[in-house]
Structure formats: structure tokens, C-alpha cells
């Protein structure tokens, strides 16, 4: 396949970026999207040009490091995949592909397509944990957890923190990310003692970092590579309402 | 030749760790605040160690190569984590887990370490449950288990097919809690580029800020290396793109011994290679072997027909299929340890029975679907099937999956004693970065166990023991000559790489390295091949230092430079691997020498001459490294030929 | 970064809560409107308007409603500006992500409804507030008692000459009432201009707006009708997401009830605006 790529290039956080057009040729449909960019980059190095910087690591869809906004969709045109799992067989010969970085105020660009997602870590640091220290915990089977509930918690916990929810949301809202973590811990008995504190602290941090407000468009749910459901957001809203109105925290 | 002191506590095996804990020295809380610990790496071992040390009250700095600790490649472990809880009442015990791990490691691991691992494994499960890790549960609400290769009991705890992810997120959450509390300081997008020593002790590191290119100096009283393995030496592996053995090599160059570099685990169930531009291989969880059956056609003509696209796997009748693992190992069948399953697949493919590109075998769920129903199979492996379909574009419910072995895990690593301390005082290594617990082969679901055991339950004790006599050591200024010197040498190294301006890209050279390693130091090794590898690697090293092309500059984000630095270290490591493979004139676990096999093609150990850990000492750029031997004394286990028949 | 320092979820819930109130008001308004279509010469409708215009509880509700509308608009604007601020650099390629039907355009459908409200107020509501002149109605009985009072005063000689002349003129006018100024039942004067109110009911008689007549006149204008119909479509779109969104915001998301909520939202969002739309359609197309 021969393709035309329009890629956002930006030297550093402060400089002004621009789109640059590249051509790649003879790409096999079995190639993954990131391997296609590898090929482009090898060509650029051959021409003594700066390769395009993009985040990537595990290349099997679990680390959440990669994330490109491809032709108007985070992680591209396939559903339920990360960018690294997107394959070129989803494109046609001669396609023009526009590749943009995640765009959101809390995700400043570091270089080219690389953005700084440490805002997510900051939200987790506000309460995305159970406050236990190492050792001194009860036996794993001490508290039975209904299977359904454990499974639901697992579904919420499968978030990979890639940021596609924020990237796809027209408001750059992080509600699905925060909702998934709040839900996971709210569903488990281990998370209950801190539930009221947690939801308030995490939401406050999310707001302070400059993420937008949720307007329930559910683009996040549609684009989440792990198909995390919007019911997580609903559960967080419920938790938040309870925390504000019923808890002492 | 210095003798290696593994510092194993006295006493019966099951009391060693208890005794160590009782006798270790402690640091009082006021002094803990004055002591700094650097942890490099944020995977299971690094994150859990930093969180635990931080919670104890030490000043911890943790360094993460990615943008967040949650990216560490521990996240990709799918299958599960072992523990001898015996919840299933199937006869499991600490002793049996210990025995299975030693046996799985082909009797090349240190007894005391492995027993400690088996002892603390149960605490890992408890700890993770308390952190909110959503392990799979049965209908009664209790923890569920599944079985894994190399064991006859169900002792593997799992969270869907994402156990590594969930455990890592658990450790990450514990780390986040400590970061919030201020006991741990996080440095993300930093790569360690040099170890800083003073008075022969590890006292700090130089890092490169990957976002800005800046070099930074960090001092501490102890340094923990938890940077994972070096599987990426092979270029194509199941490791993530950023995984590298660079930090370990830096320590090696500074005097830490590197143990058993030739022990490399080839994972039997990976998605086969499709083309030369492929960047990495994807692993399919070993748990698939619980219900999947591995086969190739019985008749070579059928294999040829399939490869040429004239036949489909579903066309092949049951009696024309060769379920070679079940045939050769009736007792363990498809659940034989990884090294055996991998070699068997390679043997079949080399004999011409391979399918796909010729480098693949089938993993078939037909029987499982008939027995359990598609729904139950989906519940167990749905996400793996989906992953396979996304990559290969074939539906594994209808047509068998194709798999082939790929480099997955490195049992070798920095040599550590019982305290996980390397030969450099104050320098510790944990998780895959050390060599300690898996011998010559790691069993499935043991990597997560070891990483977390090291981080949560071993290092907090042993690092404290070390630091107890460091309380009078003042903080080393980062402007001290030791730091300035280290930074200068690193900078020169980088400038040199940038100034070469040759013709070959880093990727090309990396592919060349991978090719040499896979061919000569791969799954089946031979004396001649290993002997050929060493000059080839020297040539490659020369090519690198004279003809590599790295664009960009020092002081900005520059992935090409990052890759080049790692490659330089990997070439050095590759040479060490070849040397180690050459000296080890036997077959054991992940190290299979074609010269040393039984008549049936099984690994033939030489316990008489090779029951030792091979630890290599760096002797300088031009000199050959020196081999030190830590003899393994099996006091408690009766050593025998590994037999899974 | 934030315009209003409440938590994002608090703001969202405030928007949803006032939205819920507005949602309840809509069927009430629609119910009254549909009385127009009864062939009773507007009796029911005028009675309903009379009740809504004079009952004190309704008046309090009216104030609450106005405040609610303003709050809904205010919060929506604040949220929207904050949301725009959360992405200072926009994407080049327009988003192709799947979203809930019309959910992306809430601020725009809301904006259309806002503009509609202004128009609607000018057309009808301001008449009630006496800001805009409309048509008026007066019950004969009231006009009569008003007239009798004045007549009594005249008899007792309390009125001046000028006022006497006015009263006589009013009497004459009433006796020569032109066609169409009396309703079907003959109980009310209808379709009066301000001038005519003075003429037939007296200088300081307080006549009520004659919404029935105004309505029928108004929707005969096809441009106005068309504008109203378009606005009802916008309302339908707005409601379709609003009800769904409201449930989600208050955490009412459950696999067992989601379908019910979704269907209710569709039903409500079609039936209510359709109810409103029936009036211009009936008047314009069916010659009602």
C-alpha cells in the first residue's frame, strides 16, 4: 500500500507546531500502524531528518503508552483496540491519514505526537488506592466477594490509562478514567472504608487539573480500547452524590 | 578470584528466612528519614519495593522510563501468579511450590532463595487482595485458581487474562499512596545511564530526562535495580519496546557480577512472525495450554499443502494430526514446562511439519469447545481470542490458532546474594533484573510471584539491614567529583555516538544483533555457533561504533539516541551471553546445547561439572570477562533428571 | 481554570436537576395548549389561561420557573465555556467518534430553544406582563358589574361631566358590538385591542390577554408557524439526550433499566414536542 501521512510535528512544548506531509510506500497490510511509523522513521533517519516521536511500549495493547488521534478517532478506525493493535489492513491503498496528538489542556505536548499524561497519575495519587501498607493484611479469602461484583470490578480495573477517553471527549473530560477507578474500588469491600473521601478527592483533582466537564456524549465509551462502560461514570456520580449528601467526610 | 558469598543464613531450609528476619538489623524511624534509597524501574519489583520502603519511612526516589509506572512491562503478564495457598485442597504446600520451582528451574537455582520465595508467596495474594486487586472468584465469593505448566496442582491466582496488569496496578496504587504521602518521589521519563560509586559502594545514579535530554544526578545510600530483563537483545521478543538490559550492563561495567546470562526463556505460545518489518512479538498466555491442544499434521505432505494454501487445518482428520506433546509427555501433556514445549515446537518445524510460514504449530480449541461449549471457552480465554483475531485476522473459534516460540524472559541477571545485594555493596537487584530464583528455566506465573516477593517482602528487610550501618554516612553531594566524573563520561559516550554520523540506522543494527543471537545463541545452541557468534558480535560492535547513524541532539527528546545507547549495551551483553553459553557444556532449562541431549532429544544436564551459577566479572573494554562460580549445594532436594513424561 | 468553583459533578447535577423541573413543566404547558383544539370557541383554553394567570400558587411557580430557566441557561453556558477551555487547540480532523444521538449539540439545540423562548415571550408572555400589546378578553359579567358600579356613582352624582360622557359612549359602543367580539357562549368579550378594551370596558378596566385569539391569529402566519415547528424539532432533539443524560448524571444506570430509560426518553421527546406542534399544524394546514 502507498499512503500519504499528515503528521503533527512540534519540536517541544513551547514551540509552534505544524502539519507535515509524508509518503510511505509498499506497506504490507499485515504491518501494524506503529510498525508503519517505524518504517517512516527509518526512512527519515536515512535522509538525516528527525524521526517522528510517538509514545509506544508494549505493542500488545495493554500498557496504554501509545495513543494517536488518527483520522478523527483516538486509536484509529478499529473498535476496542489501541493504536499499536491497529493494523494497516484497516486502510486502503492511497489513503490520506491525518495523525494528531491527544489534545487537551491537561495533556501538554512534549514533542510531535508525545503528550504528557502525568495528570492521570496525579488523579490516582489523590485516592486511587486502598490505604494499606505492606504486610499486616487479612487472608485473601477472609472476605468473600460475590463473583458478579468481582467481575464488574475487574471490568472497571481493566483501564489502561491511555487517555483515549479524554482525547475523544469533546470536552476533554476524564470522567471515564476517574469513574473506572472509583468504581473498581467502590465495588470491592476493601475499597469501601475510603469510598467517600476517595471520590471527592479524585474529582476535585480532576477538576483542578483542567479536564472538562462530562456532558454524557459517551464518546469515551465508544473509543475506550478496553471497552470500559459508561456505567462507571454513573456509579461515580452516585458515589459522589452519596459522599456529598450522606457521608461525614 | 574472589569467592562469591551468597550469605545464606544457617539452619534448616524452612527456618532460614525467619531466622534472617529475627536477626537482621533495623533502623530507627528518625534515622530512616535521613537515608535515601534509589529504585530504578517501576514494574512489579520496583514499584512494590519503593512503596514498601517508602512506607517504612525511608526517603525513596523512583525512576520510571515511561510516562507512568503503570506502563512497566509487568503489565503484559497475562496468566497469573502462583502461591501455595492450597485453597483447592489438592495437596499444595510451600514445600511443593518450592520443589516445583527448583525442578522447573532444572536444578540451577539457589535453594534458600527459592524456599523464601515459596514462603512469602501466600502473603502476596493477601496483600494484593487488600489493595483491591480484583482476582477471579468462584460463585461462593472465594478466590479461584487455575493450573499452569510444570505443576500438578491448581495454584495460580488470576484476574481474567490480565493478572500482570492488575498486580502492577496494585503496586502502582501502593506507590501512588506513598507519593502522595511524600515518602516517595517519582521521576518519570527518566532512564538510568550510569551508576555512581564512592568508596566501592553504590551511591547514586545519573539519569537522562527523556523529555528534555538533560542529564541529572541523584545520590542515595542504596540503589535498587529493578529494570527487568534483557530479552530485547534478540530484537524480536515479547518484551516491550522500552525494555532493556542497559541498567544491568552499567552495573556490570562498574563491578557487579552478571550471572547466568545464557539462560533465556523461549515462550512456546506466541503469535508467529509475519514479516521482516515486524517490531515485536505478541505472547498468548500459557494458560491457553490448559484447554488448547497443540498439534501439527502427521504427514509432511499435509504440512506442505497447508503452507502452500491448498489445505486448511480444519480439513485434516483427527487421526492425521500429531498431538506431539501429548504423545511425548503423556503425564503432563500440553502442560509441560515452557522450555520443553518450545523445543518440541521447534523440533517439529525444523523437521518440516510446521504450518503457516513453516515456523508455526497449531493450538486447537476444538476439543475444548466440544467439551465445555463455546461460551465457557469464551469466558476463560475470550480476551486472548479477541487479541489473536485483531492481530492475525482469523477467528480462533473456527480455525486453530497458530503459535511459535519467542524469546520471553531472561532468567539470568545481576548476581545477587540471599539479601538480593549484588557484588557492589549498596546495589540491589530485584525481579527479572536479578538471577536468583528461577534457575535455568522459569515456570509460568512465577515471574509475578518473584517480582512482588522481592519488592514487598524481601527488599524492605534486606535493604534496611544494609542501611543500618549507613546511618552515619552523610548524603553524598551531587556536585562531588564522583558525580561530575560519571556525568562527564556518560556525556562523552553520547556525544561520541552522535558524532559518528554513519550510514546504518540503529534499527538495522539491532535487527542484525537479533539475527545473530537467534541463530547462534537461540533455542538450540551449538559450540560452533557460539564460537562464531563472538567474532560476529565484535564485528557488530565495531560497526556500531564506527558506522551508526543517530539523528537529533543531546538536549531534546531523542528516541534514536535512547535506542542507540541501549543497543551499545546490548551488544556487550550479547557477547557475554555467548560466552556463558559456550562455557556451559551441558543442557539445562532455557539453555539447550544440541551436543548435550538424551537419545529422546531431552536436555542432558551435567550435574557433576556444571551445578554452579556462572557469574561474570567485567575486566575492561578490551579484556575478556572473568567467570566466577557459585557452587549450588542441594542440601534438601534430591537432584534428579527432570521428567515430565 | 474553572469559571465557577463547584465540583464538575455538582455543576452537572445542578444542570440536570433544573432540567428535570423544566421537563415536568413541559407536559403541563402542552396540556393547556391542546385545549385550543377543543371546538368550544376557546372556553376551556380561556378558563385554563384565566386560572394560570390569576392563581397565586401558579404565580409563585411561574417565578420559580423563570429562575430555573435562567439557571439552566447560566450553568449550561458556564459548563460549555469551561469545556471549550479544556481543549485550547482543536483537532484538525472533525471527530468521528460515535456519540449518543444529538448529545454533541446540546448547547446548540439549547441555544435554539433559548432563542425560541425570547420569541415566544415577545409573542405571548410579554402581553401578560403588559410589555407588548396583544388581544384581550373580558367576561361580560365583569364588564357589566364594572359598568354598574360606575353607573351607581353617576346616579349619586360623584362623576364629573367628562367621565359621564365616557360612560355614555361605552354604553353606546356595547350596544353596537361588532361581529366576532363576543365568544361562542356569549359570556365573554374577545379579540379586543387595547383601544377596544377602553372603548367597551372602560378606561381603567383590567382585561386579561386573549391568548386563544392571539394564538389562532398568530399561527395563521406561516413563517411564524414554521419557525415554531423547527424549534419544536430542536426541543425534541434536546429532550432525547436530556432525559438519558439526566439519568446518567444522577447515577441511574443499570443494565436492567437502561432500555426503559432510553425508550422513555424517546417517547417523551417525541410526544411532548409533537403535542406542541399539533397546534400550528392544525391551524396552518387543517384550517382549524
CSV table of N, CA and C in Angstrom, one decimal, chain B residues 281-360:
chain,number,residue,atom,x,y,z
B,281,UNK,N,7.0,-9.3,19.1
B,281,UNK,CA,6.1,-10.5,19.1
B,281,UNK,C,5.1,-10.4,20.2
B,282,UNK,N,4.0,-11.0,20.0
B,282,UNK,CA,2.9,-10.9,21.0
B,282,UNK,C,2.7,-12.3,21.6
B,283,UNK,N,2.7,-12.3,22.9
B,283,UNK,CA,2.6,-13.5,23.6
B,283,UNK,C,1.1,-13.8,23.8
B,284,UNK,N,0.8,-15.1,23.7
B,284,UNK,CA,-0.6,-15.6,24.1
B,284,UNK,C,-0.4,-16.4,25.4
B,285,UNK,N,-1.2,-16.1,26.4
B,285,UNK,CA,-0.9,-16.6,27.7
B,285,UNK,C,-0.8,-18.1,27.7
B,286,UNK,N,0.1,-18.6,28.5
B,286,UNK,CA,0.4,-20.0,28.7
B,286,UNK,C,-0.9,-20.7,29.1
B,287,UNK,N,-1.8,-20.0,29.8
B,287,UNK,CA,-3.0,-20.6,30.3
B,287,UNK,C,-3.8,-21.3,29.2
B,288,UNK,N,-3.5,-20.8,27.9
B,288,UNK,CA,-4.2,-21.4,26.8
B,288,UNK,C,-3.9,-22.9,26.7
B,289,UNK,N,-2.8,-23.3,27.2
B,289,UNK,CA,-2.4,-24.7,27.1
B,289,UNK,C,-3.2,-25.6,28.1
B,290,UNK,N,-4.0,-24.9,29.0
B,290,UNK,CA,-4.9,-25.7,29.9
B,290,UNK,C,-5.9,-26.4,29.1
B,291,UNK,N,-6.4,-25.8,28.0
B,291,UNK,CA,-7.5,-26.3,27.3
B,291,UNK,C,-7.2,-26.5,25.8
B,292,UNK,N,-6.2,-25.8,25.4
B,292,UNK,CA,-5.8,-25.9,23.9
B,292,UNK,C,-4.9,-27.2,23.7
B,293,UNK,N,-5.0,-27.7,22.6
B,293,UNK,CA,-4.2,-28.9,22.3
B,293,UNK,C,-3.3,-28.5,21.1
B,294,UNK,N,-2.0,-28.8,21.3
B,294,UNK,CA,-1.0,-28.4,20.3
B,294,UNK,C,-0.7,-29.6,19.3
B,295,UNK,N,-0.8,-29.3,18.0
B,295,UNK,CA,-0.5,-30.3,17.0
B,295,UNK,C,0.1,-29.8,15.7
B,296,UNK,N,0.6,-30.7,15.0
B,296,UNK,CA,1.0,-30.4,13.6
B,296,UNK,C,0.5,-31.6,12.8
B,297,UNK,N,0.4,-31.5,11.5
B,297,UNK,CA,0.0,-32.7,10.7
B,297,UNK,C,0.9,-33.9,10.9
B,298,UNK,N,0.4,-35.0,10.8
B,298,UNK,CA,1.2,-36.2,11.0
B,298,UNK,C,2.0,-36.5,9.7
B,299,UNK,N,1.4,-36.1,8.5
B,299,UNK,CA,2.0,-36.4,7.3
B,299,UNK,C,2.6,-35.1,6.8
B,300,UNK,N,3.9,-35.2,6.4
B,300,UNK,CA,4.6,-34.0,6.0
B,300,UNK,C,3.9,-33.3,4.7
B,301,UNK,N,3.3,-34.2,3.9
B,301,UNK,CA,2.6,-33.6,2.7
B,301,UNK,C,1.5,-32.7,3.1
B,302,UNK,N,0.8,-33.0,4.2
B,302,UNK,CA,-0.3,-32.2,4.6
B,302,UNK,C,0.3,-30.8,5.0
B,303,UNK,N,1.4,-30.8,5.7
B,303,UNK,CA,2.0,-29.6,6.2
B,303,UNK,C,2.4,-28.7,5.0
B,304,UNK,N,2.9,-29.4,4.0
B,304,UNK,CA,3.3,-28.6,2.8
B,304,UNK,C,2.1,-28.0,2.1
B,305,UNK,N,1.0,-28.8,2.1
B,305,UNK,CA,-0.2,-28.4,1.5
B,305,UNK,C,-0.8,-27.2,2.2
B,306,UNK,N,-0.7,-27.2,3.5
B,306,UNK,CA,-1.2,-26.1,4.3
B,306,UNK,C,-0.4,-24.9,4.1
B,307,UNK,N,0.9,-25.1,4.1
B,307,UNK,CA,1.8,-23.9,3.8
B,307,UNK,C,1.6,-23.3,2.5
B,308,UNK,N,1.2,-24.1,1.5
B,308,UNK,CA,1.0,-23.6,0.2
B,308,UNK,C,-0.4,-23.1,0.0
B,309,UNK,N,-1.2,-23.2,1.0
B,309,UNK,CA,-2.6,-22.7,1.0
B,309,UNK,C,-3.6,-23.7,0.3
B,310,UNK,N,-3.1,-24.9,0.0
B,310,UNK,CA,-4.0,-25.8,-0.7
B,310,UNK,C,-5.0,-26.5,0.3
B,311,UNK,N,-4.6,-26.5,1.6
B,311,UNK,CA,-5.5,-27.2,2.6
B,311,UNK,C,-5.7,-26.3,3.8
B,312,UNK,N,-6.7,-26.5,4.5
B,312,UNK,CA,-7.0,-25.8,5.7
B,312,UNK,C,-6.8,-26.7,6.9
B,313,UNK,N,-6.4,-26.2,8.0
B,313,UNK,CA,-6.2,-27.1,9.2
B,313,UNK,C,-7.5,-27.9,9.5
B,314,UNK,N,-8.6,-27.3,9.3
B,314,UNK,CA,-9.8,-28.0,9.6
B,314,UNK,C,-10.1,-29.2,8.7
B,315,UNK,N,-9.4,-29.2,7.5
B,315,UNK,CA,-9.5,-30.3,6.6
B,315,UNK,C,-8.8,-31.6,7.1
B,316,UNK,N,-7.9,-31.4,8.0
B,316,UNK,CA,-7.1,-32.5,8.5
B,316,UNK,C,-7.9,-33.4,9.5
B,317,UNK,N,-8.0,-34.6,9.2
B,317,UNK,CA,-8.7,-35.5,10.1
B,317,UNK,C,-8.0,-35.7,11.4
B,318,UNK,N,-8.8,-36.1,12.4
B,318,UNK,CA,-8.3,-36.3,13.7
B,318,UNK,C,-7.1,-37.3,13.7
B,319,UNK,N,-7.2,-38.4,13.0
B,319,UNK,CA,-6.2,-39.4,13.0
B,319,UNK,C,-4.9,-38.9,12.2
B,320,UNK,N,-5.1,-37.8,11.5
B,320,UNK,CA,-3.9,-37.4,10.8
B,320,UNK,C,-3.2,-36.2,11.5
B,321,UNK,N,-3.6,-36.0,12.7
B,321,UNK,CA,-3.0,-34.9,13.5
B,321,UNK,C,-2.0,-35.5,14.5
B,322,UNK,N,-0.9,-34.8,14.7
B,322,UNK,CA,0.1,-35.3,15.6
B,322,UNK,C,0.1,-34.4,16.8
B,323,UNK,N,-0.6,-34.8,17.9
B,323,UNK,CA,-0.5,-34.0,19.1
B,323,UNK,C,0.8,-34.4,19.8
B,324,UNK,N,1.8,-33.8,19.4
B,324,UNK,CA,3.2,-34.3,19.7
B,324,UNK,C,3.5,-34.2,21.2
B,325,UNK,N,2.9,-33.1,21.9
B,325,UNK,CA,3.3,-33.0,23.3
B,325,UNK,C,2.6,-34.1,24.1
B,326,UNK,N,1.3,-34.4,23.7
B,326,UNK,CA,0.6,-35.5,24.4
B,326,UNK,C,1.2,-36.8,24.1
B,327,UNK,N,1.8,-36.9,22.9
B,327,UNK,CA,2.4,-38.2,22.5
B,327,UNK,C,3.7,-38.4,23.3
B,328,UNK,N,4.5,-37.3,23.4
B,328,UNK,CA,5.8,-37.5,24.0
B,328,UNK,C,5.8,-37.4,25.5
B,329,UNK,N,4.9,-36.6,26.1
B,329,UNK,CA,4.8,-36.4,27.5
B,329,UNK,C,3.4,-36.7,28.1
B,330,UNK,N,3.1,-38.0,28.1
B,330,UNK,CA,1.7,-38.3,28.5
B,330,UNK,C,1.3,-37.8,29.8
B,331,UNK,N,2.2,-37.7,30.8
B,331,UNK,CA,1.8,-37.3,32.1
B,331,UNK,C,1.4,-35.8,32.2
B,332,UNK,N,2.2,-35.0,31.5
B,332,UNK,CA,1.9,-33.5,31.6
B,332,UNK,C,1.3,-33.0,30.3
B,333,UNK,N,1.4,-33.8,29.3
B,333,UNK,CA,0.8,-33.4,28.0
B,333,UNK,C,1.1,-32.0,27.6
B,334,UNK,N,0.0,-31.2,27.3
B,334,UNK,CA,0.3,-29.9,26.8
B,334,UNK,C,0.8,-28.9,27.9
B,335,UNK,N,0.8,-29.4,29.1
B,335,UNK,CA,1.3,-28.5,30.2
B,335,UNK,C,2.7,-28.8,30.6
B,336,UNK,N,3.5,-29.3,29.7
B,336,UNK,CA,5.0,-29.4,30.1
B,336,UNK,C,5.6,-28.0,30.3
B,337,UNK,N,6.7,-27.9,31.0
B,337,UNK,CA,7.3,-26.6,31.1
B,337,UNK,C,7.6,-25.9,29.8
B,338,UNK,N,7.8,-24.6,29.9
B,338,UNK,CA,7.9,-23.8,28.7
B,338,UNK,C,9.1,-24.2,27.8
B,339,UNK,N,10.2,-24.5,28.4
B,339,UNK,CA,11.4,-24.8,27.5
B,339,UNK,C,11.1,-26.1,26.7
B,340,UNK,N,10.5,-27.0,27.4
B,340,UNK,CA,10.2,-28.3,26.7
B,340,UNK,C,9.2,-28.1,25.5
B,341,UNK,N,8.2,-27.4,25.9
B,341,UNK,CA,7.1,-27.1,24.8
B,341,UNK,C,7.8,-26.3,23.6
B,342,UNK,N,8.6,-25.4,24.0
B,342,UNK,CA,9.2,-24.6,22.9
B,342,UNK,C,10.1,-25.4,22.0
B,343,UNK,N,10.9,-26.2,22.6
B,343,UNK,CA,11.9,-27.0,21.8
B,343,UNK,C,11.1,-28.0,21.0
B,344,UNK,N,10.1,-28.6,21.6
B,344,UNK,CA,9.3,-29.6,20.8
B,344,UNK,C,8.7,-28.9,19.6
B,345,UNK,N,8.2,-27.7,19.7
B,345,UNK,CA,7.7,-27.0,18.5
B,345,UNK,C,8.7,-26.7,17.5
B,346,UNK,N,9.9,-26.3,18.0
B,346,UNK,CA,11.0,-26.0,17.0
B,346,UNK,C,11.4,-27.3,16.3
B,347,UNK,N,11.5,-28.4,17.1
B,347,UNK,CA,11.9,-29.7,16.5
B,347,UNK,C,10.9,-30.1,15.4
B,348,UNK,N,9.6,-30.0,15.7
B,348,UNK,CA,8.6,-30.3,14.6
B,348,UNK,C,8.8,-29.4,13.4
B,349,UNK,N,9.0,-28.1,13.6
B,349,UNK,CA,9.1,-27.2,12.5
B,349,UNK,C,10.3,-27.5,11.7
B,350,UNK,N,11.4,-27.7,12.4
B,350,UNK,CA,12.7,-28.0,11.8
B,350,UNK,C,12.6,-29.3,10.9
B,351,UNK,N,11.8,-30.2,11.4
B,351,UNK,CA,11.6,-31.4,10.7
B,351,UNK,C,10.7,-31.3,9.5
B,352,UNK,N,10.1,-30.1,9.3
B,352,UNK,CA,9.3,-29.8,8.1
B,352,UNK,C,7.8,-29.9,8.3
B,353,UNK,N,7.4,-30.1,9.6
B,353,UNK,CA,6.0,-30.2,9.8
B,353,UNK,C,5.3,-28.9,10.1
B,354,UNK,N,6.1,-27.8,10.1
B,354,UNK,CA,5.5,-26.5,10.5
B,354,UNK,C,4.4,-26.1,9.6
B,355,UNK,N,3.5,-25.2,10.1
B,355,UNK,CA,2.4,-24.7,9.3
B,355,UNK,C,2.6,-23.2,9.1
B,356,UNK,N,1.7,-22.5,8.5
B,356,UNK,CA,1.8,-21.1,8.3
B,356,UNK,C,3.0,-20.7,7.4
B,357,UNK,N,3.9,-20.0,8.0
B,357,UNK,CA,5.2,-19.7,7.2
B,357,UNK,C,6.2,-20.9,7.4
B,358,UNK,N,5.8,-21.9,8.0
B,358,UNK,CA,6.7,-23.0,8.3
B,358,UNK,C,7.2,-22.9,9.7
B,359,UNK,N,7.1,-21.8,10.3
B,359,UNK,CA,7.5,-21.6,11.7
B,359,UNK,C,6.3,-21.4,12.6
B,360,UNK,N,5.5,-22.4,12.6
B,360,UNK,CA,4.3,-22.3,13.4
B,360,UNK,C,3.7,-23.6,13.6
